[in-house]
Coordinates of C-alpha atoms in Angstrom, one line a residue:
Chain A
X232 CA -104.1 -59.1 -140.7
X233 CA -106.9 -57.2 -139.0
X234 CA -106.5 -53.6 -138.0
X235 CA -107.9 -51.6 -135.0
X236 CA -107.9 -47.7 -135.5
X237 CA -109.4 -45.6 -133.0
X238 CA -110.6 -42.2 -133.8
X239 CA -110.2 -40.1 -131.4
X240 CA -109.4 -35.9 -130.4
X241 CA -110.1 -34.9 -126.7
X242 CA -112.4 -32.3 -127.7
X243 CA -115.9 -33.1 -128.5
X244 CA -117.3 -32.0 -131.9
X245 CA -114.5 -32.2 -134.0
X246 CA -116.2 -34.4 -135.9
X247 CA -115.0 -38.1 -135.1
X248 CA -118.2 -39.4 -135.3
X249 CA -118.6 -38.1 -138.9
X250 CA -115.0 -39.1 -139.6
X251 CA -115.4 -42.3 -138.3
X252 CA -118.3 -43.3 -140.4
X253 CA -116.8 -41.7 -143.5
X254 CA -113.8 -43.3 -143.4
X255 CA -115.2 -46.8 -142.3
X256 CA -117.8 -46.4 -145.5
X257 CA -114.4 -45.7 -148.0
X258 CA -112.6 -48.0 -146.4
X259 CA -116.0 -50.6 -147.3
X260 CA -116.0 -48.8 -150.3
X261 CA -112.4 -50.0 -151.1
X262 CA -113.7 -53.8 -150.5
X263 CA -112.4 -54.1 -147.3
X264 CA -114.2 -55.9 -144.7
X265 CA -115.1 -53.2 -141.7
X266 CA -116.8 -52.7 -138.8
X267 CA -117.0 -49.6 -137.2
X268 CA -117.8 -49.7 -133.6
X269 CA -119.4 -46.9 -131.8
X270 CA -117.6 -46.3 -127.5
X271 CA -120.0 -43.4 -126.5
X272 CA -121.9 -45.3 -124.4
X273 CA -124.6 -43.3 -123.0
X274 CA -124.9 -40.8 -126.2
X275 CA -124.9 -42.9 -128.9
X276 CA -124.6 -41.1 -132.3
X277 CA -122.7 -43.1 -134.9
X278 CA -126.0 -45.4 -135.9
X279 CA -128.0 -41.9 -136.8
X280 CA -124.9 -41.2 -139.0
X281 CA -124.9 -44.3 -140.6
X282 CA -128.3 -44.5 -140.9
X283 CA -128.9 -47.8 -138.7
X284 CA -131.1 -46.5 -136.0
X285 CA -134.2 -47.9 -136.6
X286 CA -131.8 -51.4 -136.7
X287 CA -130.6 -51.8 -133.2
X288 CA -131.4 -54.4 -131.6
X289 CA -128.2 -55.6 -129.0
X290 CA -125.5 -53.2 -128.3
X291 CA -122.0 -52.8 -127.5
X292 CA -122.9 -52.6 -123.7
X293 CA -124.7 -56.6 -124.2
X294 CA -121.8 -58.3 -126.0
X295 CA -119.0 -56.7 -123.2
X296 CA -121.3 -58.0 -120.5
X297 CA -122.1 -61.3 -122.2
X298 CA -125.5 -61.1 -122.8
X299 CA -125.7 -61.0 -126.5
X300 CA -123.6 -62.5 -129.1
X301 CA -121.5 -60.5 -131.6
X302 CA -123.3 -61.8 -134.8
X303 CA -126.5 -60.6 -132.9
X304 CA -125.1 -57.1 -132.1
X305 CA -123.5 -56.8 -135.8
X306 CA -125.8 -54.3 -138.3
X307 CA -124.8 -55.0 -141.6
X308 CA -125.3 -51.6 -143.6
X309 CA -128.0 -51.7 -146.3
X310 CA -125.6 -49.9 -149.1
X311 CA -122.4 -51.8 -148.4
X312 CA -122.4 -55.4 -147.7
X313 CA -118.8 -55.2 -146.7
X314 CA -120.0 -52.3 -143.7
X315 CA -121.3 -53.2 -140.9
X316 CA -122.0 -51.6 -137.3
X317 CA -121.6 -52.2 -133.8
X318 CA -123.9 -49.5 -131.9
X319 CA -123.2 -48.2 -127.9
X320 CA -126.4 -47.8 -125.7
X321 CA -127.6 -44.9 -125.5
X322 CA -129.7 -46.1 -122.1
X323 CA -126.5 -47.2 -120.0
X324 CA -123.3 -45.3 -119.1
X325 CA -119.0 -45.8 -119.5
X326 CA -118.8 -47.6 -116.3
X327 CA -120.8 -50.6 -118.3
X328 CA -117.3 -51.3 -120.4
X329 CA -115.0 -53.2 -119.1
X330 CA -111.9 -53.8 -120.1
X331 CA -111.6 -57.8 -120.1
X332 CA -115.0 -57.6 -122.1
X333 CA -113.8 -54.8 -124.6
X334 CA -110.8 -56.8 -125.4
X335 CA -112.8 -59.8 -125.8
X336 CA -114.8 -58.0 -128.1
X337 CA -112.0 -57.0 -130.2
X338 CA -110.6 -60.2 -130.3
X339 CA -113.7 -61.1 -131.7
X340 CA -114.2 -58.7 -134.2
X341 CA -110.3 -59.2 -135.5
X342 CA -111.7 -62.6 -136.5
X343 CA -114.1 -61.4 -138.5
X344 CA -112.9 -58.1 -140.1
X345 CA -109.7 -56.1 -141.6
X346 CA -110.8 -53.3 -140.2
X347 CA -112.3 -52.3 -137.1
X348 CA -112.8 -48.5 -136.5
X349 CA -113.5 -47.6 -133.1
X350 CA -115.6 -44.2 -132.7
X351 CA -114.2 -42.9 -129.3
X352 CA -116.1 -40.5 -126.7
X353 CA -114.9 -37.2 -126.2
X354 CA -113.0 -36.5 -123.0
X355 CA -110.2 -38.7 -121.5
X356 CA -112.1 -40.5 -119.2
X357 CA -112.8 -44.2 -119.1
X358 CA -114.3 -44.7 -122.3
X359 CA -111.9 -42.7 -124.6
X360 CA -109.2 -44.7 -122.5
X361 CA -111.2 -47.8 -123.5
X362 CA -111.4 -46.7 -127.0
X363 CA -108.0 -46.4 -127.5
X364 CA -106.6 -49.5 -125.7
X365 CA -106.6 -52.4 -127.7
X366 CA -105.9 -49.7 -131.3
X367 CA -103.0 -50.6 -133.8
X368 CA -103.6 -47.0 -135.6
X369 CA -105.0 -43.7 -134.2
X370 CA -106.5 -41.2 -136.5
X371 CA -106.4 -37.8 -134.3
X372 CA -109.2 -35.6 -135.3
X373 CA -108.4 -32.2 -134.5
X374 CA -109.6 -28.5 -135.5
X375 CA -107.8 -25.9 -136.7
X376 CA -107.8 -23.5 -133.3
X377 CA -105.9 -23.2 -130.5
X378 CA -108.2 -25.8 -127.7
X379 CA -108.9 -28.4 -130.2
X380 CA -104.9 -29.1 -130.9
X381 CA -104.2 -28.7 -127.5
X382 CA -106.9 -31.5 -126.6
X383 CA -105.8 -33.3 -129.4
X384 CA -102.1 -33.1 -127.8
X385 CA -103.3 -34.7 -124.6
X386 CA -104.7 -37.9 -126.5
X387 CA -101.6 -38.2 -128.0
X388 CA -99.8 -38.2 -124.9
X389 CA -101.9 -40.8 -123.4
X390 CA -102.0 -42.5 -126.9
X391 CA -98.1 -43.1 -125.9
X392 CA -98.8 -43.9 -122.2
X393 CA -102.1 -46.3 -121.6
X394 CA -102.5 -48.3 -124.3
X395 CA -101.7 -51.8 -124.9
X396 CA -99.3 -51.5 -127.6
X397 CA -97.2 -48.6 -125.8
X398 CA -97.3 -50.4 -122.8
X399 CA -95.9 -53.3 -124.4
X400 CA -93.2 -51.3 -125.9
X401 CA -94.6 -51.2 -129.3
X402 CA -95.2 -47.9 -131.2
X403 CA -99.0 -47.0 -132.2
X404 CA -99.0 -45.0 -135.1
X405 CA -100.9 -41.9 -135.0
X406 CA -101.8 -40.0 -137.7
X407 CA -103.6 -36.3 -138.1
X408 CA -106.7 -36.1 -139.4
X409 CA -107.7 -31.9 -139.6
X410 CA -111.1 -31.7 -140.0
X411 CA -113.6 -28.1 -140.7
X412 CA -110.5 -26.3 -142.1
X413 CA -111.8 -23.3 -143.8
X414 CA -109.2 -22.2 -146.3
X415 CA -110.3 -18.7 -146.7
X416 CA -110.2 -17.9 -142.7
X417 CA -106.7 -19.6 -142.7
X418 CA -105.5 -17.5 -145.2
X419 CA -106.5 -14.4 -143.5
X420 CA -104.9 -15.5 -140.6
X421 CA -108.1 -16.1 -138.3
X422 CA -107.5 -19.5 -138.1
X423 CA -104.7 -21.9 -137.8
X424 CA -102.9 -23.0 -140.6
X425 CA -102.3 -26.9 -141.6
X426 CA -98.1 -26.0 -140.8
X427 CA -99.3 -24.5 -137.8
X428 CA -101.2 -27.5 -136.2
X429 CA -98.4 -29.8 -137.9
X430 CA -95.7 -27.9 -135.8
X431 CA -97.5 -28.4 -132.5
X432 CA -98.4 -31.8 -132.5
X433 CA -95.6 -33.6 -134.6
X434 CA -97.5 -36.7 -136.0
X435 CA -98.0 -37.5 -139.9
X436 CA -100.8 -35.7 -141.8
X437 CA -103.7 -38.3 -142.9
X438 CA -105.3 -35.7 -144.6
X439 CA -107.3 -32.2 -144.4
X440 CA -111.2 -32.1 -144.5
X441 CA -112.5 -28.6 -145.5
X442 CA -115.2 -27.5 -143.5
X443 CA -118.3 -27.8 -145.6
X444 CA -122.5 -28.6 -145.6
X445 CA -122.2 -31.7 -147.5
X446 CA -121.0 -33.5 -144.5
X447 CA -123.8 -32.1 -142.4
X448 CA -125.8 -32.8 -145.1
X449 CA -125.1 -36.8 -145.2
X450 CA -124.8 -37.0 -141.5
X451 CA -128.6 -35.5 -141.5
X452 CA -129.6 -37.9 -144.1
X453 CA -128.0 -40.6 -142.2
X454 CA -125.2 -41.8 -144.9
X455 CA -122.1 -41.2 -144.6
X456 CA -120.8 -38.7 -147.3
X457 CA -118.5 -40.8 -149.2
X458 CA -121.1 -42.8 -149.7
X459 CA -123.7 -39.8 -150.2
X460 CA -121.5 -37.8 -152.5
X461 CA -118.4 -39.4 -153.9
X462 CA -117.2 -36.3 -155.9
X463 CA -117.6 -33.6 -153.3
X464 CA -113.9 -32.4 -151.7
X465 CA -114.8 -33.6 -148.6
X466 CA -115.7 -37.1 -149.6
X467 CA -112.3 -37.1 -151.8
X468 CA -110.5 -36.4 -148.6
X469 CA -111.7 -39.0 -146.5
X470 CA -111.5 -41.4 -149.7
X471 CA -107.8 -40.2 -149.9
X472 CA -107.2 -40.9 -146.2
X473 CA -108.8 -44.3 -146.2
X474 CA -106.3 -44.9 -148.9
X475 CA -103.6 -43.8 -146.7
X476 CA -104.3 -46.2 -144.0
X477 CA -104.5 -48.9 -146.6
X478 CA -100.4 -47.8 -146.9
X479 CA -100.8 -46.3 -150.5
X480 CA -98.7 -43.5 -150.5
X481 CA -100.6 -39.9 -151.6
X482 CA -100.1 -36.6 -151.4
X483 CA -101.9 -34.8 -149.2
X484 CA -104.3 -32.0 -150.8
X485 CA -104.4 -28.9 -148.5
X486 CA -108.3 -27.2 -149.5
X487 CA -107.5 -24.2 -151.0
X488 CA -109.5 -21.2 -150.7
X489 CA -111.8 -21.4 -154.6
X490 CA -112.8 -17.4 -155.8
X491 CA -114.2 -16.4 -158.4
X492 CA -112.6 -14.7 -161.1
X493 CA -114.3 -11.1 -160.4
X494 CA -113.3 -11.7 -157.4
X495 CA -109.7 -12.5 -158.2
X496 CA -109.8 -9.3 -160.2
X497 CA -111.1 -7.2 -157.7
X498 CA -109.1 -9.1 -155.0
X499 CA -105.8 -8.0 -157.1
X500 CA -107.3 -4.4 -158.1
X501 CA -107.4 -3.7 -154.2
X502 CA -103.6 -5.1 -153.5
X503 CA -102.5 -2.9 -155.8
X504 CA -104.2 0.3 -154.3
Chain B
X79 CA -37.5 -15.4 -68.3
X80 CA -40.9 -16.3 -68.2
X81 CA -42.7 -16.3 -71.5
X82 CA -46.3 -16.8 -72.1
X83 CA -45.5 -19.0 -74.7
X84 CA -49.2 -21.3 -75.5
X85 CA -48.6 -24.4 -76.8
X86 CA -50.2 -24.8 -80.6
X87 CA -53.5 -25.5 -80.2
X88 CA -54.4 -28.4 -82.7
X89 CA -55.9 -27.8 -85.4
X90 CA -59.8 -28.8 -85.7
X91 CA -60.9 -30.3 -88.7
X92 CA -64.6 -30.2 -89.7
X93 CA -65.6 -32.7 -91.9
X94 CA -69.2 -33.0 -93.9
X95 CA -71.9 -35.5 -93.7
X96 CA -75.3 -35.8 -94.4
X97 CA -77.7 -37.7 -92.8
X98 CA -81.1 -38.9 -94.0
X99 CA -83.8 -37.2 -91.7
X100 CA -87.1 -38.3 -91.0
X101 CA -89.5 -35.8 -91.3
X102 CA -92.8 -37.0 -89.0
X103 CA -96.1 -34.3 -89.8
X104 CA -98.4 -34.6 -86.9
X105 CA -101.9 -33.6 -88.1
X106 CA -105.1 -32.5 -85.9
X107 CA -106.3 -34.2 -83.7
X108 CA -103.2 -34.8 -82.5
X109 CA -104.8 -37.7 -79.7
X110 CA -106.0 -39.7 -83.1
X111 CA -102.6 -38.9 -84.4
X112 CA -100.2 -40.2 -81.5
X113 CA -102.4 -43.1 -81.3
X114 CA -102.3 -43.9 -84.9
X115 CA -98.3 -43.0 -84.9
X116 CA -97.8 -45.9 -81.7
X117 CA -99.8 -48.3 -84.0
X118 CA -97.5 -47.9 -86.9
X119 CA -94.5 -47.7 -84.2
X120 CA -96.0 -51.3 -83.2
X121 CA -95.7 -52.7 -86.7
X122 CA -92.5 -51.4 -87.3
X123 CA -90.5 -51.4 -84.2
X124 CA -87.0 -49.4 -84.5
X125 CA -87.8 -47.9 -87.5
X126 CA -87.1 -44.3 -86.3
X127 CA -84.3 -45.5 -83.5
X128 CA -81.4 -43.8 -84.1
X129 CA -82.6 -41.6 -86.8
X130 CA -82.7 -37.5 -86.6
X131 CA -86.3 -36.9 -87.0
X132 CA -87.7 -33.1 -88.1
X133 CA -91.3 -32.9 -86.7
X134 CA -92.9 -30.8 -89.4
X135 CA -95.6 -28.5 -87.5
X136 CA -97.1 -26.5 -89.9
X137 CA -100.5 -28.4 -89.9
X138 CA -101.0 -28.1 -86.1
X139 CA -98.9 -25.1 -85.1
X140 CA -101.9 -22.5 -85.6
X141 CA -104.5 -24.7 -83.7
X142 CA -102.3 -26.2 -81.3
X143 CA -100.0 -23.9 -79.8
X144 CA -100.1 -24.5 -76.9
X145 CA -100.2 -28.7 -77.0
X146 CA -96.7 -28.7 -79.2
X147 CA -94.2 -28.5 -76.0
X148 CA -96.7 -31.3 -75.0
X149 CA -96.4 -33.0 -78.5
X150 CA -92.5 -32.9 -79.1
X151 CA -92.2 -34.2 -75.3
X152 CA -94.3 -36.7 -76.4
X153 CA -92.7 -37.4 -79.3
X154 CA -89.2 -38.3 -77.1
X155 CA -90.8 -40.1 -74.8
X156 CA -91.3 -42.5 -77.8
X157 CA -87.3 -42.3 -78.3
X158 CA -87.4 -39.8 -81.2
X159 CA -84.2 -38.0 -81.7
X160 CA -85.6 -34.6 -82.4
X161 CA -82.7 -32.7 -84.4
X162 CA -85.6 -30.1 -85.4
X163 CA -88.7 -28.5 -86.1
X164 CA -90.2 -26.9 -89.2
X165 CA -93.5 -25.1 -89.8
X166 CA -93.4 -23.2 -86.3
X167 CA -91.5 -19.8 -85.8
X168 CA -89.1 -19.8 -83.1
X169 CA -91.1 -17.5 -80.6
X170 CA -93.7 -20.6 -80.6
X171 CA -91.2 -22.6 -78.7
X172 CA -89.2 -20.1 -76.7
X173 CA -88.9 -20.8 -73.3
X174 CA -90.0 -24.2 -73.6
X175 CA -86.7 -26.8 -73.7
X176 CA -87.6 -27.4 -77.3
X177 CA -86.3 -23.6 -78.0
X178 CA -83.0 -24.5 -78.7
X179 CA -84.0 -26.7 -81.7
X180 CA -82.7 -25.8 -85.4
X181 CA -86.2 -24.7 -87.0
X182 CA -84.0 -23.7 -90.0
X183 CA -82.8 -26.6 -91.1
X184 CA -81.9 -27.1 -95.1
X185 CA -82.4 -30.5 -96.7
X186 CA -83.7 -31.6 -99.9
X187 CA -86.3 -34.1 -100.4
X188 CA -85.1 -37.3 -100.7
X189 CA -87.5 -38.7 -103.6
X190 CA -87.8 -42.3 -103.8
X191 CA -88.9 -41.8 -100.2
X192 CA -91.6 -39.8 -102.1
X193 CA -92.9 -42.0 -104.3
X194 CA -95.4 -43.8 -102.7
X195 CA -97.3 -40.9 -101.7
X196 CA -96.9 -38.2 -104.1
X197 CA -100.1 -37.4 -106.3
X198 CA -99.1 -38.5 -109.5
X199 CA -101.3 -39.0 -112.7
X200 CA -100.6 -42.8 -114.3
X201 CA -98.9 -41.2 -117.0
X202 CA -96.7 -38.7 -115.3
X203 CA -95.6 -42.6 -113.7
X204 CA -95.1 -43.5 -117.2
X205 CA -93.2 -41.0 -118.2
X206 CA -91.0 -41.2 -115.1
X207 CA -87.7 -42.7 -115.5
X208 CA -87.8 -46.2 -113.7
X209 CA -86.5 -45.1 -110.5
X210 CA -82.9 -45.2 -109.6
X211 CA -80.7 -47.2 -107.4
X212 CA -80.9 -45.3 -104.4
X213 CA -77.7 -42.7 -104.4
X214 CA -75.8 -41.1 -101.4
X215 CA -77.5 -37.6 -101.1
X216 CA -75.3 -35.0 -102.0
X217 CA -74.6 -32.7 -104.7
X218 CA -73.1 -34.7 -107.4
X219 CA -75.7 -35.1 -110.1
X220 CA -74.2 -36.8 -112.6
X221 CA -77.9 -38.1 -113.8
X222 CA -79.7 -37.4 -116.8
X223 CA -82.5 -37.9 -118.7
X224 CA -83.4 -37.4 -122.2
X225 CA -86.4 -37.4 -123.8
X226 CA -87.0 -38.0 -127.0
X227 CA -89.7 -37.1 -128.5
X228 CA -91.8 -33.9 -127.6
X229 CA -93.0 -33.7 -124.3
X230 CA -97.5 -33.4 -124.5
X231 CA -100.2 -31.6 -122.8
X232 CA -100.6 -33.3 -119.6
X233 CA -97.6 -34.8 -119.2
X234 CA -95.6 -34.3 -116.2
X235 CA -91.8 -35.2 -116.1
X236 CA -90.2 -35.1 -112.5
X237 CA -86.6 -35.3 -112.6
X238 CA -85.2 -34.2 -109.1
X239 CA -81.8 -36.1 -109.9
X240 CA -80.4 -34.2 -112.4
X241 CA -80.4 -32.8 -116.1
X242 CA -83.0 -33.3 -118.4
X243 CA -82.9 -33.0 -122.2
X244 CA -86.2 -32.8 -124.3
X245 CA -85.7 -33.6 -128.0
X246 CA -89.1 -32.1 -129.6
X247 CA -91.3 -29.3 -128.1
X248 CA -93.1 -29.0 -124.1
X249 CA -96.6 -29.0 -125.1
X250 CA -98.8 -26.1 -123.5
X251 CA -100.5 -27.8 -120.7
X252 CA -96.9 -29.9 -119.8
X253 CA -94.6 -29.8 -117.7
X254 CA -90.8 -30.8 -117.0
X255 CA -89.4 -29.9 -113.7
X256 CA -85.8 -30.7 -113.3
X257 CA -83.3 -31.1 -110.3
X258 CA -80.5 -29.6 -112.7
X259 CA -80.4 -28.1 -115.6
X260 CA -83.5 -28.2 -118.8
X261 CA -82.5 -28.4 -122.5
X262 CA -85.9 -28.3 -124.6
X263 CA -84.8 -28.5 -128.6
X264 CA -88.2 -27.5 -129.8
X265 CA -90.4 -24.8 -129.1
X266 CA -91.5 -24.7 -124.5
X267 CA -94.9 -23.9 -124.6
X268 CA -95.7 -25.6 -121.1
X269 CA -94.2 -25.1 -117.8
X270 CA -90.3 -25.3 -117.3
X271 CA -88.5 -25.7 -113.7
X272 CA -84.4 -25.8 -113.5
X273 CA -82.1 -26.2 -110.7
X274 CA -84.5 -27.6 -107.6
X275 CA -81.5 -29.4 -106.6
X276 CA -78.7 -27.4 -107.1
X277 CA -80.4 -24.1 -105.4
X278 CA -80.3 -22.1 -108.3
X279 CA -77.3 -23.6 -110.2
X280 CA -79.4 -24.7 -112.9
X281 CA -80.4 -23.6 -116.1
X282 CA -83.5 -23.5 -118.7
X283 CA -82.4 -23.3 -122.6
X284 CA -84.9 -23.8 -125.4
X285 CA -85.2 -23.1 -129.3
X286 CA -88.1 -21.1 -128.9
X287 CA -89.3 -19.7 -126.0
X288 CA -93.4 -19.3 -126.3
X289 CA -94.1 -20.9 -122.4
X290 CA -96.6 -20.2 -120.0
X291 CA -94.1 -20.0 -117.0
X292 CA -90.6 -20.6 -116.1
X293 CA -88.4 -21.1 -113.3
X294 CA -85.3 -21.7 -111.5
X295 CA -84.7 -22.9 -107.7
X296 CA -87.8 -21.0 -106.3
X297 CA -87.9 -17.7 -108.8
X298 CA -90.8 -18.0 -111.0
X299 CA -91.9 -16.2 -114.0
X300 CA -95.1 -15.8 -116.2
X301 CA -95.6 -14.8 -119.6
X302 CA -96.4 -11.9 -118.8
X303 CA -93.5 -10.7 -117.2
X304 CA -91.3 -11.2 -120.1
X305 CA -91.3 -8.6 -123.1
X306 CA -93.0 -9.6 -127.0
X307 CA -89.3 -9.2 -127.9
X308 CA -88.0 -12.7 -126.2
X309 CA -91.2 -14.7 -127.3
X310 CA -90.3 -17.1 -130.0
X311 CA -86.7 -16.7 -129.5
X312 CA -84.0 -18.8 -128.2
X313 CA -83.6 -18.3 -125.1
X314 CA -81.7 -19.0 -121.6
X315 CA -83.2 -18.8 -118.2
X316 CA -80.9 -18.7 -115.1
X317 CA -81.0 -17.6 -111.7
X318 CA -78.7 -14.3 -110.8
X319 CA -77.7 -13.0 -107.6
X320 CA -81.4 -13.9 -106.4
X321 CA -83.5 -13.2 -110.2
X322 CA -84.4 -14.6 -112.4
X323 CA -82.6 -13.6 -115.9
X324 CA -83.8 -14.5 -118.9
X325 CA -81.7 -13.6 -122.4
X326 CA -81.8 -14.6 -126.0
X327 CA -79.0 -17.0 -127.1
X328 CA -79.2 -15.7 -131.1

C-alpha cells in the first residue's frame, strides 16, 4: 500500500526542500521504494539537493501535460537504487499543473512506489494546493518563531479543507516536523520552545531538527545528509522521523543545548553570584 | 341627570410580525442601473410584488441628490412597495413625498439570502455549517454549532444563527463571528464576534484570552485596549449598558 506525503509549511525557507530529500533518502535508506517529487514549478530546487541536475531530462510539467512518459521523467539516484526523482521545470510556471494530470501522475507513481514524497512550493497558491491534494500524510515543516507557525497553521487549515481526502470525509494525518531549532536560543527564551509551537498548532510531533551546517553542508554538496553523514544529530533526526512514518513508534529527541564543561562550571559559578 | 358617561373604548391590541424586506441598492449610473433592474424584472416577473422593498441609497445619495425623488418615483412606477430608505439622511428627502418614509428602519440580515453573493474564501465555505432549513426570522436562536477541533489561521466561521462552541484554540489570523453567544475552550488568539443577532445579548468566554480583537453587537476591542493583567487569562466579554466589559472568570 503506497503512501503520498506532502511536505509542506506556508512559509518559504523552512527547509522542505532539505527535509524532503532527507527524509525521502532515509526512507530509501530503510529499503523502501521512493520517489520524491519536486511541485515548485518555476524554481526548481530539489534536483540540486539531490544532486540530479546535470540528469534532467523530462520534467514534472511533461508527464502532467502528456508529453513524456513517467519512466522517461524518473531519475534514479546514483547512491540509492531504491531513490529516485521526479524534477519541476524550472522554465515553466504553476499554471502548467493541472489537476486531472497531477492526479494521473500520482496514480502512476502509486504503482510503482511505497512512497511518494511530494516537495511542495511555498505559499498557498495553486501549486502548494496541488501539492497537497492527492497526500495521505502531511509532514508540516515549521520554524521555531512566531510567522513560520502561524504560516504553518494556515496549511493546516487548508490541509483539513481542500484536499481530497478531507473532502471525502477522510482524515489526513499531519504530523510536525520543527526544523532549525537552536536549543541554546530556546533556552534563553529568544526563541520558541518545542511545547510552545506544540500548543499552537495541535498536531503530533514527527520530530525536531537542530539547526546546524551539516545540512547546508550536504545540500551544497548535493546529497542529502542522511545520506552524507549518517551519525550527525540532524541526519539521526530525520532517520528517526522516516521511522516514524514507517509507524514504528519512538521517542522523540528534543536537541538539547551541548556545553562544555568550563562552561558548565562557569555557567553554574555565575548562577550562584 | 345628564352624565358624560363614554362608552369603553375597546381595547387595541397590537400584535408583532416581521416581514422579509427586499433591500434593492441602486448604483451609479443609475440609467445603466434601471435598465439593467427592468431586465432582471423581465426574467422574473412578480418577484418583488407585494413585497416591502428598502431602497438602500448610500452608493448614489452623495452623487445623486438631486435624481433620488426621481429614482424612488421611478422605482413605484415599477410597483415597488417602498416601506423605506437607508443610506440617505432624512433632510435629503424632505419636502419631496418620499419624506415621510422610515429611513430608520431595524432588520437583520437574512443570510441564506446572502450566500450567493458574499465574498467568501472556499474554505470559510468549508467550514460553514451546511446551511439551514430556512427559519422564521425572529429572535429564537435555538441553533448551534460546535466545532471541534481548533479553529486555524485563515479560517473564517460565520454563524449568524446562533451559539457557537470551539473545542481547541482560534488561531491568530482566524476568525469566528457568531449570531449569539462564543465559547472557545482553548486559547483565542484570532478575532472573536458575539451577539450580532441578539444586539448585544451575547457573550465571548475563552480559556485563555491572548486575541487580537474582540467584540460584541457593534463594540469592538483591540489588544491594546485591554490591560497585561487579563492576557492569558480566562476571560468573559459582554456588552454593558452600551461597553464593552471584559473580566476574568478565575
Amino acid at each position: 500500500m503506497s503512501k503520498v506525503v506532502v511536505v509542506t509549511s506556508g512559509k518559504g525557507g523552512v527547509g522542505k526542500t532539505t527535509s524532503s530529500a532527507s527524509i525521502g533518502a532515509a526512507l530509501a535508506k530503510a529499503g523502501q521504494n521512493v520517489v520524491v517529487v519536486d511541485f515548485d514549478v518555476g524554481l526548481r530546487n530539489l534536483d540540486l539537493v539531490m544532486g540530479a541536475e546535470r540528469r534532467v531530462v523530462f520534467d514534472l510539467v511533461n508527464v502532467v501535460q502528456g508529453d513524456a512518459k513517467l519512466p522517461q521523467a524518473l531519475i534514479r539516484d546514483k547512491r540509492l537504487e531504491t531513490l529516485h526523482l521526479l524534477p519541476a521545470s524550472q522554465t515553466r510556471d504553476k499554471d502548467a499543473l493541472t489537476e486531472e494530470g497531477v492526479e494521473r501522475v500520482i496514480e502512476g507513481l502509486r504503482e510503482r512506489f511505497d512512497w511518494i514524497v511530494c516537495d511542495s512550493p511555498a505559499g498557498i497558491e495553486k501549486g502548494a494546493t496541488l501539492a497537497m491534494r492527492f497526500a495521505d500524510v502531511a509532514v508540516v515543516v515549521t520554524n521555531p518563531e512566531v510567522s513560520s507557525v502561524r504560516d504553518s497553521d494556515r496549511i493546516i487549515g487548508m490541509l483539513d479543507s481542500k484536499t481530497r481526502r478531507a473532502e471525502q470525509g477522510e482524515k489526513i494525518e499531519k504530523q510536525l516536523l520543527l526544523t532549525r531549532y537552536d536549543p541554546a536560543r530556546a533556552a534563553r527564551g529568544e526563541m520558541m520552545k518545542v511545547d510552545d509551537v506544540l500548543e499552537i498548532l495541535a498536531i503530533p510531533l514527527l520530530g525536531v531538527v537542530a539547526e546546524s551546517p551539516d545540512v547546508l553542508t550536504a545540500s551544497n554538496l548535493g546529497c542529502p545528509v542522511t545520506l552524507h553523514d549518517p551519525a550527525s544529530p540532524a541526519a539521526k533526526a530525520y532517520t528517526d522521523a522516516a521511522r516514524r512514518l514507517m509507524g514504528e513508534a519512538l521517542a522523540v529527541r528534543v536537541p538539547t543545548e551541548k556545553r562544555g564543561f568550563m562552561e558548565r562550571l562557569f555557567g553554574r559559578k555565575a548562577a550562584a553570584a | 341627570m345628564l352624565t358624560t358617561e363614554t362608552l369603553p373604548l375597546p381595547r387595541l391590541r397590537v400584535r408583532g410580525r416581521s416581514f422579509m424586506a427586499l433591500v434593492v441598492a441602486p448604483e451609479l449610473p443609475l440609467a445603466g442601473w434601471m435598465a439593467a433592474l427592468d431586465a432582471q424584472m423581465r426574467d422574473v416577473p412578480g418577484f418583488f410584488s407585494n413585497r416591502p422593498v428598502v431602497a438602500d441609497l448610500s452608493a448614489v445619495a452623495a452623487e445623486a441628490r438631486d435624481d433620488l425623488a426621481m429614482l424612488l418615483e421611478g422605482l413605484e412606477m415599477r410597483n415597488f412597495r417602498l416601506v423605506g430608505v437607508e443610506g440617505a439622511g432624512e433632510a435629503l428627502l424632505a419636502g419631496t413625498r418620499w419624506g415621510r418614509l422610515a429611513t430608520e428602519l431595524h432588520g437583520r440580515e437574512i443570510f441564506d439570502a446572502m450566500y450567493g453573493d458574499r465574498p467568501q474564501t472556499p474554505e470559510s465555505q468549508a467550514s460553514r455549517p451546511k446551511s439551514p432549513e430556512p427559519e422564521p426570522p425572529g429572535p429564537a436562536l435555538a441553533n448551534s454549532l460546535l466545532i471541534d477541533g481548533p479553529v486555524r489561521s485563515g479560517q473564517s466561521i460565520v454563524f449568524p444563527e446562533g451559539d457557537v462552541t470551539v473545542i481547541g484554540a482560534v488561531a491568530s489570523g482566524a476568525e469566528v463571528i457568531a449570531g449569539g453567544s462564543l465559547h472557545v475552550y482553548g486559547a483565542l488568539r484570532g478575532r472573536a464576534i458575539a451577539g450580532v443577532n441578539t444586539s448585544g445579548e451575547g457573550r465571548i468566554f475563552c480559556r485563555r484570552l491572548e486575541a487580537e480583537m474582540v467584540g460584541v453587537d457593534r463594540l469592538y476591542r483591540t489588544a491594546d485596549h485591554w490591560g497585561a493583567d487579563l492576557h492569558g487569562r480566562p476571560v468573559q466579554v459582554r456588552c454593558d449598558r452600551g461597553t464593552l466589559r471584559l473580566t476574568a472568570l478565575d
